[in-house]
Coordinates of C-alpha atoms and ligand atoms in Angstrom, one line a residue:
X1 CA 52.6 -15.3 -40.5
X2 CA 50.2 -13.2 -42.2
X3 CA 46.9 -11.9 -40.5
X4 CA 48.7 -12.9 -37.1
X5 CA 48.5 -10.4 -34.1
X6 CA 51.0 -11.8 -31.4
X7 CA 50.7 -11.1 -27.6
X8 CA 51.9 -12.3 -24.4
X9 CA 49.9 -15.1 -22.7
X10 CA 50.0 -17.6 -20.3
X11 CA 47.7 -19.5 -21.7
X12 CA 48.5 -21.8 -24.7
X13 CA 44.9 -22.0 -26.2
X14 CA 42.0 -19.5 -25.9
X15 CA 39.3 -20.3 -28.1
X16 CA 36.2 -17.8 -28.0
X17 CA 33.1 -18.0 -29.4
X18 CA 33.3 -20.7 -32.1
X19 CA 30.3 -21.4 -34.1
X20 CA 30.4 -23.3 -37.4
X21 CA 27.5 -25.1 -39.2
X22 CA 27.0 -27.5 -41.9
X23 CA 25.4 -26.3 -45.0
X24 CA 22.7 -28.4 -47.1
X25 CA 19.7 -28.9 -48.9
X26 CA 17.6 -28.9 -45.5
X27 CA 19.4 -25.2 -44.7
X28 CA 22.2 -25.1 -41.9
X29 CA 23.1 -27.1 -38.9
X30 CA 24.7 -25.2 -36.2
X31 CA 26.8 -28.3 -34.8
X32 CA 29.1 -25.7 -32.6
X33 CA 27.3 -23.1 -31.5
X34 CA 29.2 -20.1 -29.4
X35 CA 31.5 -22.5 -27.8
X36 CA 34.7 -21.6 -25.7
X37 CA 37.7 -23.1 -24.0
X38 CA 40.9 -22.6 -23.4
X39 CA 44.5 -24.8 -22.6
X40 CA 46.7 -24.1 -20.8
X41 CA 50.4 -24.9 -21.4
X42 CA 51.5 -28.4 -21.0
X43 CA 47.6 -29.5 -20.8
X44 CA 45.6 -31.8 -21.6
X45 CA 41.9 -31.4 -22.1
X46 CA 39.2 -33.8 -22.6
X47 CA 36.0 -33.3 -24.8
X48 CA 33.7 -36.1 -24.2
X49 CA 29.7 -36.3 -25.0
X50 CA 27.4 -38.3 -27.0
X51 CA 27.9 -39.1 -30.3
X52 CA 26.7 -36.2 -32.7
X53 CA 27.1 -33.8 -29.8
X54 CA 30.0 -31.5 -32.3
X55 CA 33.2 -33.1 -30.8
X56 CA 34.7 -33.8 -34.2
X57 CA 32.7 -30.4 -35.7
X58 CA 35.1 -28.4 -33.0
X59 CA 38.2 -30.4 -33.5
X60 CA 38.2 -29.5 -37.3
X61 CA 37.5 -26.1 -36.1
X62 CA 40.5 -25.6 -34.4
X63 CA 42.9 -27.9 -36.1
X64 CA 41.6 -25.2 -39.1
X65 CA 41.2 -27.9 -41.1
X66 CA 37.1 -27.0 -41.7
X67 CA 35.8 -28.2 -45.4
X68 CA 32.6 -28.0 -47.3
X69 CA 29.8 -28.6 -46.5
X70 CA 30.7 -27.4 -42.9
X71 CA 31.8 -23.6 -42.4
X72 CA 32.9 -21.2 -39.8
X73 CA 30.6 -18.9 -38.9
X74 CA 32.8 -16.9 -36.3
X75 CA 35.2 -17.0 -33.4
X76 CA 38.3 -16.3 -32.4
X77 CA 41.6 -18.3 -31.7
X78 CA 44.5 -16.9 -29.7
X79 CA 47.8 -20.4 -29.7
X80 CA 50.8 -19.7 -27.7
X81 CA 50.2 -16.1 -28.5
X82 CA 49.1 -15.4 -31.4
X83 CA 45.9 -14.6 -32.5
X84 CA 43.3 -15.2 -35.2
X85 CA 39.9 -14.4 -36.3
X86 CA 37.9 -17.0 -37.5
X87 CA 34.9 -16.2 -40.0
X88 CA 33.2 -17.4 -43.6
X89 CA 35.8 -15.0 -45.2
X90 CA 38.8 -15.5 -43.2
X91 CA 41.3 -18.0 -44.8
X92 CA 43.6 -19.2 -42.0
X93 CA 47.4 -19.0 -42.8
X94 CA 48.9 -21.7 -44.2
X95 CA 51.9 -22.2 -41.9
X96 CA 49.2 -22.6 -39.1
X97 CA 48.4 -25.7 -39.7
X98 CA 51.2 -28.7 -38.3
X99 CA 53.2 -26.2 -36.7
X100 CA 50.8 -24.4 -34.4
X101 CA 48.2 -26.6 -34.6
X102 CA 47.7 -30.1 -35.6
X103 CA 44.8 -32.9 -36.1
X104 CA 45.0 -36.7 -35.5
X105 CA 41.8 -37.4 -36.9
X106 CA 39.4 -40.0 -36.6
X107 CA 40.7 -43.6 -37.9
X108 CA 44.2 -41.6 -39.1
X109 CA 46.0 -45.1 -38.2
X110 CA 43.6 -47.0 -40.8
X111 CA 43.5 -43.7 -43.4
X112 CA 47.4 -44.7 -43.8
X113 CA 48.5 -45.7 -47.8
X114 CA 49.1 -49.5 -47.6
X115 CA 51.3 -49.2 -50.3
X116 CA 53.4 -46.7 -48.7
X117 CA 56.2 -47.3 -46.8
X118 CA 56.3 -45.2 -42.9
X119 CA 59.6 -43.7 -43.9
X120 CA 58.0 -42.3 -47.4
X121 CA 54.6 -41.2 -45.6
X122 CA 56.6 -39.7 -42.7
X123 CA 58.5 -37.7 -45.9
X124 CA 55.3 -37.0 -47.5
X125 CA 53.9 -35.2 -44.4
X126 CA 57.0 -33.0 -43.9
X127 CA 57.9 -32.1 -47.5
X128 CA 53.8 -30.8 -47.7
X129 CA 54.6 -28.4 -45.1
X130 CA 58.4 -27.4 -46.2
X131 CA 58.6 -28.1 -50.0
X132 CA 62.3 -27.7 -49.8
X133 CA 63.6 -30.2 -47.3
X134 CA 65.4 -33.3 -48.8
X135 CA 64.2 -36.9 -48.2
X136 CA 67.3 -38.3 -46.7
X137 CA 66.8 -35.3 -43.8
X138 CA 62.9 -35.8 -43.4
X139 CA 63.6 -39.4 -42.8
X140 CA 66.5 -39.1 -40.3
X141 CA 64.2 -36.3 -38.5
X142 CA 61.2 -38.6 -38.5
X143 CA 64.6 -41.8 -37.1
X144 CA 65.3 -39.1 -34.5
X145 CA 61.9 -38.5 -33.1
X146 CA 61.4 -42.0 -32.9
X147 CA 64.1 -42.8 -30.8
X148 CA 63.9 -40.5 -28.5
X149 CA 60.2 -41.7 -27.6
X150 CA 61.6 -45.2 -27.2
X151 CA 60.1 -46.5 -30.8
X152 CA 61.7 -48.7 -33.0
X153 CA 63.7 -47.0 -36.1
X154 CA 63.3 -50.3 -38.1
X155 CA 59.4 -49.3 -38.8
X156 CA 60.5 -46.4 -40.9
X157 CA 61.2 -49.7 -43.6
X158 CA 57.9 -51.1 -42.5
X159 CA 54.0 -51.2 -44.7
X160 CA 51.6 -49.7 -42.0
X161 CA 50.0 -54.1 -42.4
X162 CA 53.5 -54.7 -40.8
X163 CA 52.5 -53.0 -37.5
X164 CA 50.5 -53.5 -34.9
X165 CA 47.6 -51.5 -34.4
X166 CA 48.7 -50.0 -31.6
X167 CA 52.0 -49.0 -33.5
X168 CA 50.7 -47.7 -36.0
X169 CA 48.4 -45.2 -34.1
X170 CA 51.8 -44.5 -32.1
X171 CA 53.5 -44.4 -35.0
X172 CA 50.8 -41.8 -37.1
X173 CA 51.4 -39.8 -33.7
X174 CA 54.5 -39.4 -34.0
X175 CA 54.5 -38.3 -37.6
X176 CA 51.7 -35.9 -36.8
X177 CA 53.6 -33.9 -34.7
X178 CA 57.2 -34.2 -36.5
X179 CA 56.9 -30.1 -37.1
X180 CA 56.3 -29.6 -33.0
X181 CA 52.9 -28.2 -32.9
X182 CA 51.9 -25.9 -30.3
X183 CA 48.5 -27.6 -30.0
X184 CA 47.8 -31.1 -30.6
X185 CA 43.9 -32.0 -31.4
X186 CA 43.7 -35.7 -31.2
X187 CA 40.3 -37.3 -32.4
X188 CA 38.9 -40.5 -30.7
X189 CA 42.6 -41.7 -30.4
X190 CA 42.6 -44.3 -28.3
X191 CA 38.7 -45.8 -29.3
X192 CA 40.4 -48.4 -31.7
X193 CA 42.9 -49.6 -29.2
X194 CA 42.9 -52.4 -26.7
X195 CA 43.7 -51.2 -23.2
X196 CA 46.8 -51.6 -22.7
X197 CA 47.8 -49.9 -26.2
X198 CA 45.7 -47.4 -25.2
X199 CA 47.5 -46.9 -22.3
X200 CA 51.2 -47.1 -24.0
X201 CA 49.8 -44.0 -26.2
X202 CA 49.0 -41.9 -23.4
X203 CA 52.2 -42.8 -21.8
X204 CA 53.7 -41.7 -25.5
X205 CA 51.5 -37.8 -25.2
X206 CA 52.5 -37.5 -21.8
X207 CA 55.9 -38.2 -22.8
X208 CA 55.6 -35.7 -26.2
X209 CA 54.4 -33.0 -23.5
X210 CA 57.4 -33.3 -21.1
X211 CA 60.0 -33.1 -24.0
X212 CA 58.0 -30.1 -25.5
X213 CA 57.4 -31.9 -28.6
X214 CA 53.5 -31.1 -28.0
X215 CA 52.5 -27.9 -26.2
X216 CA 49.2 -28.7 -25.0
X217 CA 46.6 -31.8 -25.9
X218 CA 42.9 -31.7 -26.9
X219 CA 42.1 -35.4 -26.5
X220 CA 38.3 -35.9 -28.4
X221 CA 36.2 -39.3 -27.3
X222 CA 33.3 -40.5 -25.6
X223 CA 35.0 -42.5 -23.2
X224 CA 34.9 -41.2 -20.0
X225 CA 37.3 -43.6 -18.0
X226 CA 39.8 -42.8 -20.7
X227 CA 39.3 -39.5 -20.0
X228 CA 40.1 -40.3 -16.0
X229 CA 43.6 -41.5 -17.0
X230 CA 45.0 -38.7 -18.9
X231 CA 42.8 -35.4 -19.0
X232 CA 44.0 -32.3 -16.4
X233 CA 40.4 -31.4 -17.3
X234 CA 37.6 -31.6 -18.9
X235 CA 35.1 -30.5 -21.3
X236 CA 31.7 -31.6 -21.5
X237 CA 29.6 -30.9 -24.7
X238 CA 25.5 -31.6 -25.4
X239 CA 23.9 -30.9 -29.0
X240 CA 26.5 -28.4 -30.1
X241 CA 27.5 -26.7 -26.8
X242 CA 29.6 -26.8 -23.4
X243 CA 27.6 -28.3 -20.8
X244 CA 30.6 -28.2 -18.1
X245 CA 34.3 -27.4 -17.6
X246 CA 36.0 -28.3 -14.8
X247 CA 39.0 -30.3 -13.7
X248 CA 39.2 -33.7 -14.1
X249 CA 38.9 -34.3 -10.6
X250 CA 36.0 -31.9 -9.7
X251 CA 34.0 -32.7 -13.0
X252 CA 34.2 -37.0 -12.3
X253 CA 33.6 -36.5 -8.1
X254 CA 31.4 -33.0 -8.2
X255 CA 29.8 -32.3 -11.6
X256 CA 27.3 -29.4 -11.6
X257 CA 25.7 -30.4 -15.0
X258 CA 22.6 -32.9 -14.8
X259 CA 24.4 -33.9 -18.2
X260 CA 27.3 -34.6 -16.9
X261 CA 26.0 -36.5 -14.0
X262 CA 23.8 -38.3 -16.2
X263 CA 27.2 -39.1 -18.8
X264 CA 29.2 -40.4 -15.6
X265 CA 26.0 -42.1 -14.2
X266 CA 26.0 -44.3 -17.3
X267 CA 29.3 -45.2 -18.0
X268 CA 31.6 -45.1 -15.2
X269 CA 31.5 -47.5 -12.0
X270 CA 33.2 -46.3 -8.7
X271 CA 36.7 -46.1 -8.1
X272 CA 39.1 -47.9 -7.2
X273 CA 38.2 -50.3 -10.6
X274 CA 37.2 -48.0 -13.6
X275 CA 35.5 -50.2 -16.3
X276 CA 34.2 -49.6 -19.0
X277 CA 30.3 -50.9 -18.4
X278 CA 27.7 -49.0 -19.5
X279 CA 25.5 -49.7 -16.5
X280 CA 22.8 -47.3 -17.1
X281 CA 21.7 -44.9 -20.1
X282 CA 20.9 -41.7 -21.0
X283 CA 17.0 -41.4 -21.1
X284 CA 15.6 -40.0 -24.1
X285 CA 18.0 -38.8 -27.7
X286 CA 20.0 -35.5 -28.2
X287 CA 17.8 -33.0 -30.1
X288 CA 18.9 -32.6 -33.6
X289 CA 20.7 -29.7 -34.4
X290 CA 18.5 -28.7 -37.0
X291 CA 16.0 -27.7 -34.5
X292 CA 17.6 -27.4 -31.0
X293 CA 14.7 -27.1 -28.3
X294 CA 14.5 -23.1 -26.9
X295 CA 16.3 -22.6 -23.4
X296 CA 18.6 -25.6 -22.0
X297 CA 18.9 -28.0 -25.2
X298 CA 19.3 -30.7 -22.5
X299 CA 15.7 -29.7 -20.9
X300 CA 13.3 -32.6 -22.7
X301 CA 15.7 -34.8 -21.0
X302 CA 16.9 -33.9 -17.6
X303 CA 16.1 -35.3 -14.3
X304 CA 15.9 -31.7 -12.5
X305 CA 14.1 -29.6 -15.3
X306 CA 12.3 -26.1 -14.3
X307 CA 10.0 -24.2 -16.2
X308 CA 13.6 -21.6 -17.1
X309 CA 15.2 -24.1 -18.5
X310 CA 12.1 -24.3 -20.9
X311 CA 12.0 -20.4 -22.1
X312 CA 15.9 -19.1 -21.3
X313 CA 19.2 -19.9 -22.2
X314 CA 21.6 -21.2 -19.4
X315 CA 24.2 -18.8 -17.8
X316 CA 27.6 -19.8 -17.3
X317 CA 27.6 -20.6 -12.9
X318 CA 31.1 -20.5 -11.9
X319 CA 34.7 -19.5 -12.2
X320 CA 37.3 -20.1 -15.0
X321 CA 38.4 -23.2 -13.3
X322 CA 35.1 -25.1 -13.5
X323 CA 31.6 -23.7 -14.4
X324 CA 28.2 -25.4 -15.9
X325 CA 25.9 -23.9 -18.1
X326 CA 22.7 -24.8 -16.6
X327 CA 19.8 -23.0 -14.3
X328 CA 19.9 -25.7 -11.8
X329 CA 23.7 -24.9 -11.2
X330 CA 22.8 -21.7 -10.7
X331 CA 19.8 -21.9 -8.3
X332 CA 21.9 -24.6 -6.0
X333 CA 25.4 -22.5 -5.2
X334 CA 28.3 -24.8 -4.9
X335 CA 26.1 -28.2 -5.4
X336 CA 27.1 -31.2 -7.3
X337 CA 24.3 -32.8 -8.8
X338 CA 23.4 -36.5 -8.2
X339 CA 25.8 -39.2 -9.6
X340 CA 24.3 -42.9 -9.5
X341 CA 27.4 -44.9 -9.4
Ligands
ATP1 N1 28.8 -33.9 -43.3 C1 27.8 -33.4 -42.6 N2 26.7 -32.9 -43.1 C2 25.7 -32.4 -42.4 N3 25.7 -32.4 -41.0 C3 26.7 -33.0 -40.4 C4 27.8 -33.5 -41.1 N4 28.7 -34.1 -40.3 C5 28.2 -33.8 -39.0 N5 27.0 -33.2 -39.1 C6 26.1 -32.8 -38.0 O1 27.0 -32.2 -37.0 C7 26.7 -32.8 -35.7 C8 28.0 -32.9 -35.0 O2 28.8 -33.9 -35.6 P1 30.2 -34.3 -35.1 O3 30.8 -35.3 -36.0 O4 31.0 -33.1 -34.8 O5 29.8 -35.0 -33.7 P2 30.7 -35.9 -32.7 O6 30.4 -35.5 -31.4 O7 32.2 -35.8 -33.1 O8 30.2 -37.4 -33.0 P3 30.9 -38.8 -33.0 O9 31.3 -39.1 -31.6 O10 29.9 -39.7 -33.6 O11 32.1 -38.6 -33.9 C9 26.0 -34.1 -36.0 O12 24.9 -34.2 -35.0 C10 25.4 -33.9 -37.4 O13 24.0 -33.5 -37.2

């Protein structure tokens, strides 16, 4: 691979710095501003926040799928080892994308060609990333992949009206990741599904990551509870940057972010029965990007603002394993802020 650098790492995803923005008439709109995270192999991380917040800005971003109107201002990337700088002038290399990393985008089940068979699309994805490779073998590949995660063959015959919808997002998985991508970024996956196809597709990526298929999951929503059954841990973002990282365990029982505990507050009720009512909101709107407030973009609307938050940008309080951007975090060592269950 061209422009590649590789190293050893433990790690299967180290993303630094990432800042993109869409360009327009009105100037530019940072909508990922100096963000960094990492994966680790086997993984799967969680990005949940408001709607707007850069979720799907980020996803394109490291799925290196970015288009006009939205560029990349900067960053790097290191997956499964090797490494790449991201910039306005930087054109990643080709055989990056499918086979390191790989995007299930938003609404990819209902993006599908009606008048396209599975077998023919499942060809169609393959043959765009190795021009040489005969139908008959892309189609027995795609048989393969589906039988060994306990999916029917016969849907290779089928028109994607023929499936279900929850086949057909398990089906649009599968054929996503038919070249084995290091990194899988998967986009609101589960938001179309009922609950228990939602829960037979995160049965199907746990699955993916056990036989290796996948090497690590970014799993994009803003659906907390969702978030409960499947993420390792998770990544919290507000108006174009990481509130909080933690484990999934430490950032649902003792976030440090008053956005977090304002995002759990509203949409999760106690264990042991996670539903999905919204039982408070959020007071207030995220700022638009095209004018984030100075300091803490989260300051107009959080519960424990000080005058800091007003004037300076948050530091990062805490270790690799979890940490919080936020002044509060910092002033109160080791405290979880207030969660109204
Ligand atoms: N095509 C576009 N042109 C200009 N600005 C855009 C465009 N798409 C997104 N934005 C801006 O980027 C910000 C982040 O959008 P993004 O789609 O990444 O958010 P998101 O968190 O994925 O939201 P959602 O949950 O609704 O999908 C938005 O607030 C919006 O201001």
């Amino acid at each position: 691979m061209s422009g590649v650098v590789t190293t050893a790492t433990g790690s299967l995803l180290r993303a630094s710095h990432l800042r993109a923005a869409y360009s327009g008439d009105g100037g530019q709109v940072v909508a990922v501003d100096d963000v960094s995270i990492d994966v680790g192999k086997g993984e799967v991380l969680g990005v949940a926040g408001e709607s707007g917040c850069g979720k799907s800005t980020l996803g394109a971003i490291l799925s290196l799928t970015v288009r006009p109107p939205l560029f990349v201002l900067g960053g790097e990337l290191e997956v499964d080892g090797n490494q790449l700088d991201l910039g306005p002038d930087r054109r990643p290399p080709r055989a990056w994308r499918g086979e390191v990393v790989s995007l299930l985008p938003q609404g990819a089940m209902n993006s599908l060609s009606p008048t396209v068979r599975i077998r023919d699309f499942a060809y169609d994805v393959i043959r765009a990333h190795q021009p040489g490779v005969r139908r008959p073998d892309a189609i027995e590949r795609t048989r393969e992949r589906l039988e060994q995660l306990d999916l029917p063959a016969r849907v290779l015959d089928y028109y994607p009206h023929q499936l279900s919808g929850g086949m057909k997002q398990r089906v649009v998985t599968v054929v996503s990741t038919l070249l084995n991508p290091r990194l899988l970024i998967a986009d609101e996956p589960t938001s179309a599904l009922d609950v228990s196809s939602q829960r037979i597709l995160i049965e199907m990526l746990r699955e993916m990551l056990a036989r290796d298929i996948i090497g690590g999951v970014i799993f994009i929503t803003h659906d907390l509870p969702v978030l409960n059954t499947i993420a390792d841990r998770i990544a919290i973002m507000y108006a174009g940057k990481i509130a909080e990282v933690g484990t999934a365990n430490e950032l649902i029982n003792r976030p440090r972010h008053p956005y977090s505990g304002a995002l759990l507050s509203s949409v999760l009720v106690p264990e042991p029965q996670m539903r999905r009512t919204r039982v408070r909101g959020i007071p207030g709107a995220p700022p638009s990007l095209a004018h984030p407030p100075a300091g803490c973009r989260f300051h107009p609307r959080c519960p424990l603002v000080m005058n800091v938050c007003r004037e300076q940008e948050p530091p990062q309080v805490g270790d690799d394993r979890h940490h919080a951007h936020c002044w509060w975090a910092d002033q109160h060592p080791g405290q979880p802020v207030e969660v109204t269950r």
